[in-house]
mmCIF file of C-alpha atoms in Angstrom:
data_model
loop_
_atom_site.group_PDB
_atom_site.id
_atom_site.type_symbol
_atom_site.label_atom_id
_atom_site.label_comp_id
_atom_site.label_asym_id
_atom_site.label_seq_id
_atom_site.Cartn_x
_atom_site.Cartn_y
_atom_site.Cartn_z
ATOM 1 C CA UNK A 771 170.712 109.116 217.987
ATOM 2 C CA UNK A 772 167.468 108.236 219.807
ATOM 3 C CA UNK A 773 165.948 106.759 216.700
ATOM 4 C CA UNK A 774 168.646 104.054 216.770
ATOM 5 C CA UNK A 775 168.216 103.417 220.385
ATOM 6 C CA UNK A 776 164.540 102.469 219.972
ATOM 7 C CA UNK A 777 165.092 100.294 216.899
ATOM 8 C CA UNK A 778 165.867 96.519 216.630
ATOM 9 C CA UNK A 779 167.201 94.287 219.345
ATOM 10 C CA UNK A 780 170.113 96.533 219.973
ATOM 11 C CA UNK A 781 167.545 99.056 221.251
ATOM 12 C CA UNK A 782 165.947 96.587 223.576
ATOM 13 C CA UNK A 783 169.152 95.523 225.030
ATOM 14 C CA UNK A 784 170.252 99.094 225.660
ATOM 15 C CA UNK A 785 167.051 99.753 227.392
ATOM 16 C CA UNK A 786 167.856 96.793 229.707
ATOM 17 C CA UNK A 787 171.155 98.377 230.562
ATOM 18 C CA UNK A 788 169.484 101.521 231.153
ATOM 19 C CA UNK A 789 167.064 100.133 233.723
ATOM 20 C CA UNK A 790 169.706 98.649 236.004
ATOM 21 C CA UNK A 791 170.274 101.819 238.124
ATOM 22 C CA UNK A 792 166.638 101.912 239.606
ATOM 23 C CA UNK A 793 167.391 105.179 241.231
ATOM 24 C CA UNK A 794 165.614 108.280 239.648
ATOM 25 C CA UNK A 795 168.820 110.318 239.749
ATOM 26 C CA UNK A 796 168.056 113.709 238.187
ATOM 27 C CA UNK A 797 171.626 113.729 236.755
ATOM 28 C CA UNK A 798 170.841 110.416 234.969
ATOM 29 C CA UNK A 799 167.624 111.790 233.512
ATOM 30 C CA UNK A 800 169.069 115.128 232.585
ATOM 31 C CA UNK A 801 171.714 113.593 230.387
ATOM 32 C CA UNK A 802 168.821 112.836 227.996
ATOM 33 C CA UNK A 803 167.120 116.180 228.210
ATOM 34 C CA UNK A 804 169.057 117.930 225.501
ATOM 35 C CA UNK A 805 167.816 115.169 223.187
ATOM 36 C CA UNK A 806 164.148 115.616 223.815
ATOM 37 C CA UNK A 807 161.775 118.377 222.705
ATOM 38 C CA UNK A 808 158.111 118.302 223.511
ATOM 39 C CA UNK A 809 155.851 119.418 220.687
ATOM 40 C CA UNK A 810 152.491 118.406 221.816
ATOM 41 C CA UNK A 811 150.777 115.904 224.070
ATOM 42 C CA UNK A 812 149.406 112.676 222.736
ATOM 43 C CA UNK A 813 146.080 112.980 224.568
ATOM 44 C CA UNK A 814 145.704 116.518 223.178
ATOM 45 C CA UNK A 815 146.329 115.462 219.557
ATOM 46 C CA UNK A 816 149.780 117.233 219.546
ATOM 47 C CA UNK A 817 152.258 116.807 216.731
ATOM 48 C CA UNK A 818 155.008 114.166 217.958
ATOM 49 C CA UNK A 819 158.084 113.191 215.978
ATOM 50 C CA UNK A 820 159.035 109.438 216.000
ATOM 51 C CA UNK A 821 162.354 108.790 217.959
ATOM 52 C CA UNK A 822 162.587 112.337 219.396
ATOM 53 C CA UNK A 823 159.746 112.825 221.758
ATOM 54 C CA UNK A 824 160.075 109.971 224.072
ATOM 55 C CA UNK A 825 161.314 111.039 227.594
ATOM 56 C CA UNK A 826 163.851 108.578 229.023
ATOM 57 C CA UNK A 827 162.336 109.284 232.421
ATOM 58 C CA UNK A 828 159.154 107.337 231.357
ATOM 59 C CA UNK A 829 161.412 104.392 230.235
ATOM 60 C CA UNK A 830 163.321 104.312 233.652
ATOM 61 C CA UNK A 831 159.971 104.052 235.444
ATOM 62 C CA UNK A 832 158.601 101.203 233.174
ATOM 63 C CA UNK A 833 158.669 97.746 234.924
ATOM 64 C CA UNK A 834 158.763 95.569 231.931
ATOM 65 C CA UNK A 835 160.867 96.954 229.215
ATOM 66 C CA UNK A 836 160.790 94.090 226.710
ATOM 67 C CA UNK A 837 157.019 93.918 226.746
ATOM 68 C CA UNK A 838 156.349 97.626 226.776
ATOM 69 C CA UNK A 839 158.600 99.004 224.288
ATOM 70 C CA UNK A 840 156.517 97.866 221.300
ATOM 71 C CA UNK A 841 153.369 99.432 222.783
ATOM 72 C CA UNK A 842 155.159 102.738 223.344
ATOM 73 C CA UNK A 843 156.545 102.627 219.914
ATOM 74 C CA UNK A 844 153.068 102.175 218.318
ATOM 75 C CA UNK A 845 151.798 105.225 220.404
ATOM 76 C CA UNK A 846 154.570 107.368 219.013
ATOM 77 C CA UNK A 847 154.566 106.112 215.509
ATOM 78 C CA UNK A 848 150.933 107.179 214.926
ATOM 79 C CA UNK A 849 151.308 110.901 215.440
ATOM 80 C CA UNK A 850 154.718 110.904 213.680
ATOM 81 C CA UNK A 851 152.932 111.335 210.303
ATOM 82 C CA UNK A 852 151.060 114.469 211.419
ATOM 83 C CA UNK A 853 154.275 115.881 212.488
ATOM 84 C CA UNK A 854 155.836 115.133 208.984
ATOM 85 C CA UNK A 855 153.117 117.126 207.400
ATOM 86 C CA UNK A 856 153.453 120.126 209.648
ATOM 87 C CA UNK A 857 156.699 121.868 208.763
ATOM 88 C CA UNK A 858 155.846 124.804 210.929
ATOM 89 C CA UNK A 859 157.117 122.762 213.936
ATOM 90 C CA UNK A 860 160.748 123.449 212.929
ATOM 91 C CA UNK A 861 162.074 119.784 213.348
ATOM 92 C CA UNK A 862 164.444 117.795 211.088
ATOM 93 C CA UNK A 863 161.487 115.549 209.931
ATOM 94 C CA UNK A 864 159.315 118.644 209.243
ATOM 95 C CA UNK A 865 162.096 120.217 207.339
ATOM 96 C CA UNK A 866 162.248 117.299 205.030
ATOM 97 C CA UNK A 867 158.433 117.277 204.338
ATOM 98 C CA UNK A 868 157.204 118.414 200.990
ATOM 99 C CA UNK A 869 155.281 121.725 201.218
ATOM 100 C CA UNK A 870 152.224 121.774 198.980
ATOM 101 C CA UNK A 871 152.241 124.725 196.567
ATOM 102 C CA UNK A 872 149.910 127.573 197.681
ATOM 103 C CA UNK A 873 147.049 128.101 194.990
ATOM 104 C CA UNK A 874 146.012 131.646 193.635
ATOM 105 C CA UNK A 875 142.757 131.484 195.575
ATOM 106 C CA UNK A 876 144.553 130.847 198.931
ATOM 107 C CA UNK A 877 147.309 133.330 198.207
ATOM 108 C CA UNK A 878 145.102 136.301 197.249
ATOM 109 C CA UNK A 879 141.752 135.834 199.121
ATOM 110 C CA UNK A 880 140.827 139.564 199.292
ATOM 111 C CA UNK A 881 141.246 139.848 195.448
ATOM 112 C CA UNK A 882 138.931 136.949 195.035
ATOM 113 C CA UNK A 883 136.301 138.243 197.182
ATOM 114 C CA UNK A 884 136.484 141.590 195.586
ATOM 115 C CA UNK A 885 136.021 139.879 192.184
ATOM 116 C CA UNK A 886 132.999 138.109 193.627
ATOM 117 C CA UNK A 887 131.542 141.423 194.762
ATOM 118 C CA UNK A 888 132.214 143.058 191.415
ATOM 119 C CA UNK A 889 130.423 140.236 189.552
ATOM 120 C CA UNK A 890 127.491 140.310 191.827
ATOM 121 C CA UNK A 891 126.943 143.932 191.287
ATOM 122 C CA UNK A 892 127.662 143.712 187.523
ATOM 123 C CA UNK A 893 125.138 140.888 187.099
ATOM 124 C CA UNK A 894 122.581 142.677 189.168
ATOM 125 C CA UNK A 895 122.825 145.929 187.243
ATOM 126 C CA UNK A 896 122.713 144.048 183.807
ATOM 127 C CA UNK A 897 119.649 142.132 185.030
ATOM 128 C CA UNK A 898 117.816 145.214 186.095
ATOM 129 C CA UNK A 899 118.579 147.148 182.938
ATOM 130 C CA UNK A 900 117.727 144.252 180.527
ATOM 131 C CA UNK A 901 114.651 143.357 182.596
ATOM 132 C CA UNK A 902 113.230 146.937 182.189
ATOM 133 C CA UNK A 903 114.052 147.112 178.558
ATOM 134 C CA UNK A 904 111.994 143.958 178.039
ATOM 135 C CA UNK A 905 108.995 145.462 179.747
ATOM 136 C CA UNK A 906 109.120 148.573 177.402
ATOM 137 C CA UNK A 907 108.093 146.302 174.621
ATOM 138 C CA UNK A 908 106.680 143.300 176.358
ATOM 139 C CA UNK A 909 104.749 144.383 179.553
ATOM 140 C CA UNK A 910 103.794 140.925 180.922
ATOM 141 C CA UNK A 911 105.658 140.602 184.183
ATOM 142 C CA UNK A 912 103.963 137.376 185.278
ATOM 143 C CA UNK A 913 105.210 135.532 182.133
ATOM 144 C CA UNK A 914 108.496 137.122 182.442
ATOM 145 C CA UNK A 915 108.864 135.948 186.043
ATOM 146 C CA UNK A 916 108.265 132.456 184.955
ATOM 147 C CA UNK A 917 110.995 132.771 182.387
ATOM 148 C CA UNK A 918 113.433 134.118 185.009
ATOM 149 C CA UNK A 919 112.878 131.044 187.165
ATOM 150 C CA UNK A 920 112.559 128.617 184.231
ATOM 151 C CA UNK A 921 115.950 129.434 182.832
ATOM 152 C CA UNK A 922 117.400 129.134 186.333
ATOM 153 C CA UNK A 923 115.855 125.693 186.809
ATOM 154 C CA UNK A 924 117.307 124.467 183.397
ATOM 155 C CA UNK A 925 120.714 125.750 184.534
ATOM 156 C CA UNK A 926 120.330 123.827 187.742
ATOM 157 C CA UNK A 927 119.278 120.619 186.016
ATOM 158 C CA UNK A 928 122.183 120.848 183.633
ATOM 159 C CA UNK A 929 124.612 121.475 186.579
ATOM 160 C CA UNK A 930 123.273 118.427 188.450
ATOM 161 C CA UNK A 931 123.648 116.412 185.280
ATOM 162 C CA UNK A 932 127.431 117.067 184.902
ATOM 163 C CA UNK A 933 127.801 116.829 188.567
ATOM 164 C CA UNK A 934 128.564 120.501 189.221
ATOM 165 C CA UNK A 935 127.490 120.488 191.982
ATOM 166 C CA UNK A 936 126.290 116.954 192.844
ATOM 167 C CA UNK A 937 122.567 117.071 193.557
ATOM 168 C CA UNK A 938 121.668 116.798 197.209
ATOM 169 C CA UNK A 939 119.019 114.240 198.110
ATOM 170 C CA UNK A 940 115.464 115.518 198.836
ATOM 171 C CA UNK A 941 112.870 113.852 201.080
ATOM 172 C CA UNK A 942 109.289 114.727 202.113
ATOM 173 C CA UNK A 943 110.323 116.211 205.458
ATOM 174 C CA UNK A 944 112.703 118.741 203.860
ATOM 175 C CA UNK A 945 110.221 119.350 201.091
ATOM 176 C CA UNK A 946 107.646 120.572 203.725
ATOM 177 C CA UNK A 947 110.294 123.000 205.115
ATOM 178 C CA UNK A 948 111.071 124.374 201.685
ATOM 179 C CA UNK A 949 107.589 124.915 200.257
ATOM 180 C CA UNK A 950 106.737 127.969 202.413
ATOM 181 C CA UNK A 951 110.062 129.476 201.569
ATOM 182 C CA UNK A 952 109.657 128.959 197.975
ATOM 183 C CA UNK A 953 106.021 130.262 197.980
ATOM 184 C CA UNK A 954 107.196 133.618 199.622
ATOM 185 C CA UNK A 955 110.135 133.627 197.124
ATOM 186 C CA UNK A 956 107.613 133.268 194.156
ATOM 187 C CA UNK A 957 105.300 135.795 195.494
ATOM 188 C CA UNK A 958 108.128 138.392 196.173
ATOM 189 C CA UNK A 959 109.583 137.838 192.884
ATOM 190 C CA UNK A 960 106.477 138.213 190.816
ATOM 191 C CA UNK A 961 105.436 141.323 192.819
ATOM 192 C CA UNK A 962 108.897 142.847 192.102
ATOM 193 C CA UNK A 963 108.543 142.418 188.464
ATOM 194 C CA UNK A 964 105.045 143.803 188.387
ATOM 195 C CA UNK A 965 106.431 146.981 190.181
ATOM 196 C CA UNK A 966 109.425 147.057 187.665
ATOM 197 C CA UNK A 967 107.025 147.006 184.713
ATOM 198 C CA UNK A 968 104.842 149.762 186.303
ATOM 199 C CA UNK A 969 107.286 152.297 187.592
ATOM 200 C CA UNK A 970 110.986 153.332 187.284
ATOM 201 C CA UNK A 971 113.552 150.910 188.402
ATOM 202 C CA UNK A 972 115.155 153.450 190.735
ATOM 203 C CA UNK A 973 111.758 154.032 192.344
ATOM 204 C CA UNK A 974 111.022 150.284 192.834
ATOM 205 C CA UNK A 975 114.533 149.997 194.580
ATOM 206 C CA UNK A 976 113.777 152.944 196.757
ATOM 207 C CA UNK A 977 110.458 151.442 197.896
ATOM 208 C CA UNK A 978 112.347 148.150 198.555
ATOM 209 C CA UNK A 979 114.654 149.929 200.864
ATOM 210 C CA UNK A 980 111.904 149.608 203.402
ATOM 211 C CA UNK A 981 112.532 145.914 203.571
ATOM 212 C CA UNK A 982 114.731 146.220 206.803
ATOM 213 C CA UNK A 983 111.620 147.889 208.378
ATOM 214 C CA UNK A 984 109.364 144.925 207.750
ATOM 215 C CA UNK A 985 112.095 142.528 208.868
ATOM 216 C CA UNK A 986 112.406 144.264 212.149
ATOM 217 C CA UNK A 987 108.662 144.385 212.617
ATOM 218 C CA UNK A 988 108.243 140.716 211.763
ATOM 219 C CA UNK A 989 111.123 139.834 214.148
ATOM 220 C CA UNK A 990 109.594 141.787 217.004
ATOM 221 C CA UNK A 991 105.883 140.829 216.429
ATOM 222 C CA UNK A 992 105.878 137.529 214.682
ATOM 223 C CA UNK A 993 109.055 135.943 216.126
ATOM 224 C CA UNK A 994 108.876 137.533 219.523
ATOM 225 C CA UNK A 995 112.457 138.809 219.290
ATOM 226 C CA UNK A 996 113.197 142.076 221.124
ATOM 227 C CA UNK A 997 114.513 144.611 218.713
ATOM 228 C CA UNK A 998 116.693 147.265 220.385
ATOM 229 C CA UNK A 999 115.492 150.907 220.291
ATOM 230 C CA UNK A 1000 118.625 151.975 218.395
ATOM 231 C CA UNK A 1001 117.610 149.746 215.539
ATOM 232 C CA UNK A 1002 114.048 151.234 215.477
ATOM 233 C CA UNK A 1003 115.544 154.832 215.487
ATOM 234 C CA UNK A 1004 117.803 153.938 212.562
ATOM 235 C CA UNK A 1005 114.804 152.977 210.568
ATOM 236 C CA UNK A 1006 113.288 156.361 210.903
ATOM 237 C CA UNK A 1007 115.377 157.863 208.041
ATOM 238 C CA UNK A 1008 114.514 154.983 205.793
ATOM 239 C CA UNK A 1009 110.708 155.643 206.262
ATOM 240 C CA UNK A 1010 111.176 159.513 205.894
ATOM 241 C CA UNK A 1011 113.302 159.113 202.810
ATOM 242 C CA UNK A 1012 111.058 156.680 201.013
ATOM 243 C CA UNK A 1013 108.044 158.968 201.795
ATOM 244 C CA UNK A 1014 109.789 162.027 200.474
ATOM 245 C CA UNK A 1015 110.648 160.103 197.213
ATOM 246 C CA UNK A 1016 107.239 158.674 196.691
ATOM 247 C CA UNK A 1017 105.485 161.950 196.970
ATOM 248 C CA UNK A 1018 107.303 163.639 194.058
ATOM 249 C CA UNK A 1019 108.118 160.568 191.986
ATOM 250 C CA UNK A 1020 107.334 161.246 188.393
ATOM 251 C CA UNK A 1021 106.668 157.699 187.564
ATOM 252 C CA UNK A 1022 104.466 157.012 190.663
ATOM 253 C CA UNK A 1023 101.521 154.848 190.423
ATOM 254 C CA UNK A 1024 99.731 152.718 192.904
ATOM 255 C CA UNK A 1025 100.392 149.403 191.110
ATOM 256 C CA UNK A 1026 104.004 149.752 191.270
ATOM 257 C CA UNK A 1027 104.070 151.161 194.826
ATOM 258 C CA UNK A 1028 101.784 148.412 196.227
ATOM 259 C CA UNK A 1029 103.553 145.632 194.386
ATOM 260 C CA UNK A 1030 106.965 146.814 195.778
ATOM 261 C CA UNK A 1031 105.439 146.857 199.250
ATOM 262 C CA UNK A 1032 104.057 143.318 198.823
ATOM 263 C CA UNK A 1033 107.450 142.213 197.605
ATOM 264 C CA UNK A 1034 108.951 143.579 200.968
ATOM 265 C CA UNK A 1035 106.542 141.738 202.978
ATOM 266 C CA UNK A 1036 106.980 138.510 201.049
ATOM 267 C CA UNK A 1037 110.773 138.495 201.247
ATOM 268 C CA UNK A 1038 110.428 139.270 204.964
ATOM 269 C CA UNK A 1039 108.312 136.216 205.555
ATOM 270 C CA UNK A 1040 110.788 134.219 203.246
ATOM 271 C CA UNK A 1041 113.518 135.159 205.799
ATOM 272 C CA UNK A 1042 111.363 133.874 208.723
ATOM 273 C CA UNK A 1043 110.531 130.554 207.037
ATOM 274 C CA UNK A 1044 114.078 130.153 205.949
ATOM 275 C CA UNK A 1045 115.251 130.350 209.669
ATOM 276 C CA UNK A 1046 112.779 127.621 210.420
ATOM 277 C CA UNK A 1047 114.016 125.511 207.578
ATOM 278 C CA UNK A 1048 117.716 125.538 208.450
ATOM 279 C CA UNK A 1049 119.285 122.419 206.907
ATOM 280 C CA UNK A 1050 122.780 121.150 206.324
ATOM 281 C CA UNK A 1051 122.271 121.457 202.479
ATOM 282 C CA UNK A 1052 124.662 123.693 200.657
ATOM 283 C CA UNK A 1053 123.371 127.087 199.486
ATOM 284 C CA UNK A 1054 123.640 126.106 195.576
ATOM 285 C CA UNK A 1055 121.373 123.056 195.970
ATOM 286 C CA UNK A 1056 119.127 124.875 198.385
ATOM 287 C CA UNK A 1057 118.482 127.773 195.962
ATOM 288 C CA UNK A 1058 117.996 125.184 193.159
ATOM 289 C CA UNK A 1059 115.297 123.462 194.915
ATOM 290 C CA UNK A 1060 113.594 126.661 196.042
ATOM 291 C CA UNK A 1061 113.620 127.790 192.378
ATOM 292 C CA UNK A 1062 112.051 124.612 191.143
ATOM 293 C CA UNK A 1063 109.311 124.853 193.734
ATOM 294 C CA UNK A 1064 108.716 128.469 193.119
ATOM 295 C CA UNK A 1065 108.298 127.954 189.252
ATOM 296 C CA UNK A 1066 105.657 125.460 189.875
ATOM 297 C CA UNK A 1067 103.732 128.016 191.890
ATOM 298 C CA UNK A 1068 104.399 130.844 189.309
ATOM 299 C CA UNK A 1069 103.036 129.000 186.301
ATOM 300 C CA UNK A 1070 99.262 129.048 186.970
ATOM 301 C CA UNK A 1071 98.980 132.698 187.790
ATOM 302 C CA UNK A 1072 100.789 133.599 184.651
ATOM 303 C CA UNK A 1073 98.472 131.306 182.524
ATOM 304 C CA UNK A 1074 95.297 132.574 184.253
ATOM 305 C CA UNK A 1075 96.216 136.327 184.371
ATOM 306 C CA UNK A 1076 98.125 136.865 181.119
ATOM 307 C CA UNK A 1077 97.631 133.704 179.068
ATOM 308 C CA UNK A 1078 94.833 134.934 176.918
ATOM 309 C CA UNK A 1079 96.572 138.179 176.147
ATOM 310 C CA UNK A 1080 99.729 136.572 175.180
ATOM 311 C CA UNK A 1081 98.014 134.221 172.850
ATOM 312 C CA UNK A 1082 95.939 136.939 171.316
ATOM 313 C CA UNK A 1083 98.571 139.776 170.723
ATOM 314 C CA UNK A 1084 101.280 139.722 173.322
ATOM 315 C CA UNK A 1085 103.840 137.496 171.542
ATOM 316 C CA UNK A 1086 103.135 138.763 168.099
ATOM 317 C CA UNK A 1087 103.375 142.485 169.201
ATOM 318 C CA UNK A 1088 106.727 141.869 170.811
ATOM 319 C CA UNK A 1089 108.037 139.932 167.783
ATOM 320 C CA UNK A 1090 106.897 142.660 165.472
ATOM 321 C CA UNK A 1091 108.759 145.325 167.482
ATOM 322 C CA UNK A 1092 112.082 143.615 167.993
ATOM 323 C CA UNK A 1093 112.037 140.374 165.894
ATOM 324 C CA UNK A 1094 111.916 136.736 167.176
ATOM 325 C CA UNK A 1095 115.629 136.317 167.567
ATOM 326 C CA UNK A 1096 116.018 139.339 169.928
ATOM 327 C CA UNK A 1097 112.878 138.531 171.709
ATOM 328 C CA UNK A 1098 113.867 134.982 172.576
ATOM 329 C CA UNK A 1099 117.588 135.892 173.371
ATOM 330 C CA UNK A 1100 116.504 138.777 175.605
ATOM 331 C CA UNK A 1101 114.147 136.356 177.579
ATOM 332 C CA UNK A 1102 116.890 133.773 177.761
ATOM 333 C CA UNK A 1103 119.593 136.201 178.996
ATOM 334 C CA UNK A 1104 117.498 138.093 181.487
ATOM 335 C CA UNK A 1105 116.586 134.617 183.108
ATOM 336 C CA UNK A 1106 120.343 133.643 183.084
ATOM 337 C CA UNK A 1107 121.404 136.972 184.603
ATOM 338 C CA UNK A 1108 118.604 136.628 187.207
ATOM 339 C CA UNK A 1109 119.719 133.316 188.318
ATOM 340 C CA UNK A 1110 123.604 133.984 188.163
ATOM 341 C CA UNK A 1111 123.379 137.124 190.252
ATOM 342 C CA UNK A 1112 121.205 135.515 192.925
ATOM 343 C CA UNK A 1113 123.470 132.487 193.184
ATOM 344 C CA UNK A 1114 126.706 134.627 193.124
ATOM 345 C CA UNK A 1115 125.133 136.751 195.719
ATOM 346 C CA UNK A 1116 124.652 133.864 198.023
ATOM 347 C CA UNK A 1117 128.244 132.689 197.377
ATOM 348 C CA UNK A 1118 129.730 136.106 197.792
ATOM 349 C CA UNK A 1119 127.969 136.753 201.120
ATOM 350 C CA UNK A 1120 129.256 133.368 202.434
ATOM 351 C CA UNK A 1121 132.909 134.546 202.135
ATOM 352 C CA UNK A 1122 132.476 137.734 204.218
ATOM 353 C CA UNK A 1123 131.591 138.817 207.650
ATOM 354 C CA UNK A 1124 128.049 140.115 208.526
ATOM 355 C CA UNK A 1125 129.075 143.682 208.532
ATOM 356 C CA UNK A 1126 130.652 143.425 205.170
ATOM 357 C CA UNK A 1127 127.442 141.586 204.117
ATOM 358 C CA UNK A 1128 125.365 144.547 205.226
ATOM 359 C CA UNK A 1129 127.506 147.235 203.581
ATOM 360 C CA UNK A 1130 127.510 145.085 200.288
ATOM 361 C CA UNK A 1131 123.779 145.061 200.187
ATOM 362 C CA UNK A 1132 123.430 148.765 200.542
ATOM 363 C CA UNK A 1133 126.033 149.485 198.002
ATOM 364 C CA UNK A 1134 124.356 147.225 195.507
ATOM 365 C CA UNK A 1135 121.232 149.201 195.821
ATOM 366 C CA UNK A 1136 123.032 152.311 195.311
ATOM 367 C CA UNK A 1137 124.632 150.843 192.065
ATOM 368 C CA UNK A 1138 121.354 149.790 190.556
ATOM 369 C CA UNK A 1139 119.539 153.105 191.301
ATOM 370 C CA UNK A 1140 122.373 155.101 189.926
ATOM 371 C CA UNK A 1141 122.917 153.040 186.727
ATOM 372 C CA UNK A 1142 119.302 152.861 186.193
ATOM 373 C CA UNK A 1143 118.846 156.563 186.191
ATOM 374 C CA UNK A 1144 121.779 157.011 183.810
ATOM 375 C CA UNK A 1145 120.788 154.315 181.325
ATOM 376 C CA UNK A 1146 117.091 155.153 181.128
ATOM 377 C CA UNK A 1147 117.419 158.939 181.590
ATOM 378 C CA UNK A 1148 114.837 158.968 184.241
ATOM 379 C CA UNK A 1149 114.087 162.528 185.406
ATOM 380 C CA UNK A 1150 113.798 162.863 189.231
ATOM 381 C CA UNK A 1151 112.768 165.842 191.151
ATOM 382 C CA UNK A 1152 115.144 167.359 193.871
ATOM 383 C CA UNK A 1153 112.933 166.090 196.591
ATOM 384 C CA UNK A 1154 112.955 162.547 195.185
ATOM 385 C CA UNK A 1155 116.793 162.611 195.025
ATOM 386 C CA UNK A 1156 117.097 163.838 198.661
ATOM 387 C CA UNK A 1157 114.453 161.269 199.657
ATOM 388 C CA UNK A 1158 116.415 158.388 198.025
ATOM 389 C CA UNK A 1159 119.662 159.478 199.554
ATOM 390 C CA UNK A 1160 118.117 159.775 203.110
ATOM 391 C CA UNK A 1161 116.570 156.235 202.564
ATOM 392 C CA UNK A 1162 119.699 154.600 201.560
ATOM 393 C CA UNK A 1163 121.685 156.311 204.286
ATOM 394 C CA UNK A 1164 119.092 155.006 206.823
ATOM 395 C CA UNK A 1165 119.495 151.539 205.480
ATOM 396 C CA UNK A 1166 123.282 151.750 205.842
ATOM 397 C CA UNK A 1167 122.930 152.827 209.349
ATOM 398 C CA UNK A 1168 120.525 150.161 210.336
ATOM 399 C CA UNK A 1169 122.612 147.504 208.622
ATOM 400 C CA UNK A 1170 125.662 148.563 210.457
ATOM 401 C CA UNK A 1171 124.017 148.654 213.857
ATOM 402 C CA UNK A 1172 122.278 145.135 213.205
ATOM 403 C CA UNK A 1173 125.664 143.621 212.044
ATOM 404 C CA UNK A 1174 127.412 144.880 215.250
ATOM 405 C CA UNK A 1175 124.536 143.402 217.408
ATOM 406 C CA UNK A 1176 124.835 140.027 215.794
ATOM 407 C CA UNK A 1177 128.473 139.940 216.021
ATOM 408 C CA UNK A 1178 128.309 140.858 219.822
ATOM 409 C CA UNK A 1179 125.847 137.849 220.156
ATOM 410 C CA UNK A 1180 128.254 135.550 218.398
ATOM 411 C CA UNK A 1181 131.216 136.617 220.547
ATOM 412 C CA UNK A 1182 129.053 136.117 223.858
ATOM 413 C CA UNK A 1183 128.117 132.619 222.626
ATOM 414 C CA UNK A 1184 131.592 131.638 221.718
ATOM 415 C CA UNK A 1185 132.876 132.828 224.985
#
């Protein structure tokens, strides 16, 4: 009924009749009360429905009905479209609104997140296994590292070309911020591959379990952040477990051990520089730019250190062992798996809470160590096995405590 009162000349004349009793008799006002229902305030951006939210009390207090009605009408008409798109309000207008169909991604978010985790682990395990198999007949980690990054860069360039995703712009200031991150990424990646080529995959990942220790040390002594004593205590099992595993590891050599430690330090500083280079760029574009810069820094060492050997007998020996087709396809797929698992890991961890992030990283390392032992049949001593379990358990405790601390900090800031 109220919609008809506020529309056309009849509405205006009716308003004139309503205004004749100047008194603010509650009985007069209450006769309109059943017709009104407040859903939200205009100033607060609430949802208002045209013709049903205007209080007659406001009209009775207005001095110039003929002049003011159009102004009030415009004020109410604007939020009415928001109300029409919000069926949850329970109004007649909302009931007539068309409800958009809920997609599969919105309907089952937990299932999609679980699929992301599965693909992240799967691609990571496949990468580690294929990577180690290549080193068994082609022991050139510097060149293989270049291939990993080169395939990823080609993938990014093709993605940019087709617009999936659209390339984010780059300027000199952003480039200066990303170069230190990319250098640390390149150094950490190459040193990891040197370790993978020298020792068992399981042992390299056990050494890399020390990365939280280096992160905590850098945060305390480089960034000046106070690390709680509980975090330091949780790192004690990590150090103890890695020490136990290293002492009796059958594939132990200093090249593999030192390279894994350099990788830990490099990735720690990558995290530090990443915090200083916080940008609004999405993770896909950011990782693409870091990969391009890291590739540029990886090419010269590969040429200088391994170039002469590759030209002399490296390529020919590998082709003689497995054939040119398998050799080229192995290099291509290991690079593709490397890029995809890194990109998918970033996308996966963006979908979950910090605690889930921490648990996911620990479980990933457990998966890789377990599958590598089964696939390659690596023999490990009892002490090595116990040390590995203790180290992984320590990482899990550390990750849990750190995630809880970060969550408490966010809640305090939000409050």
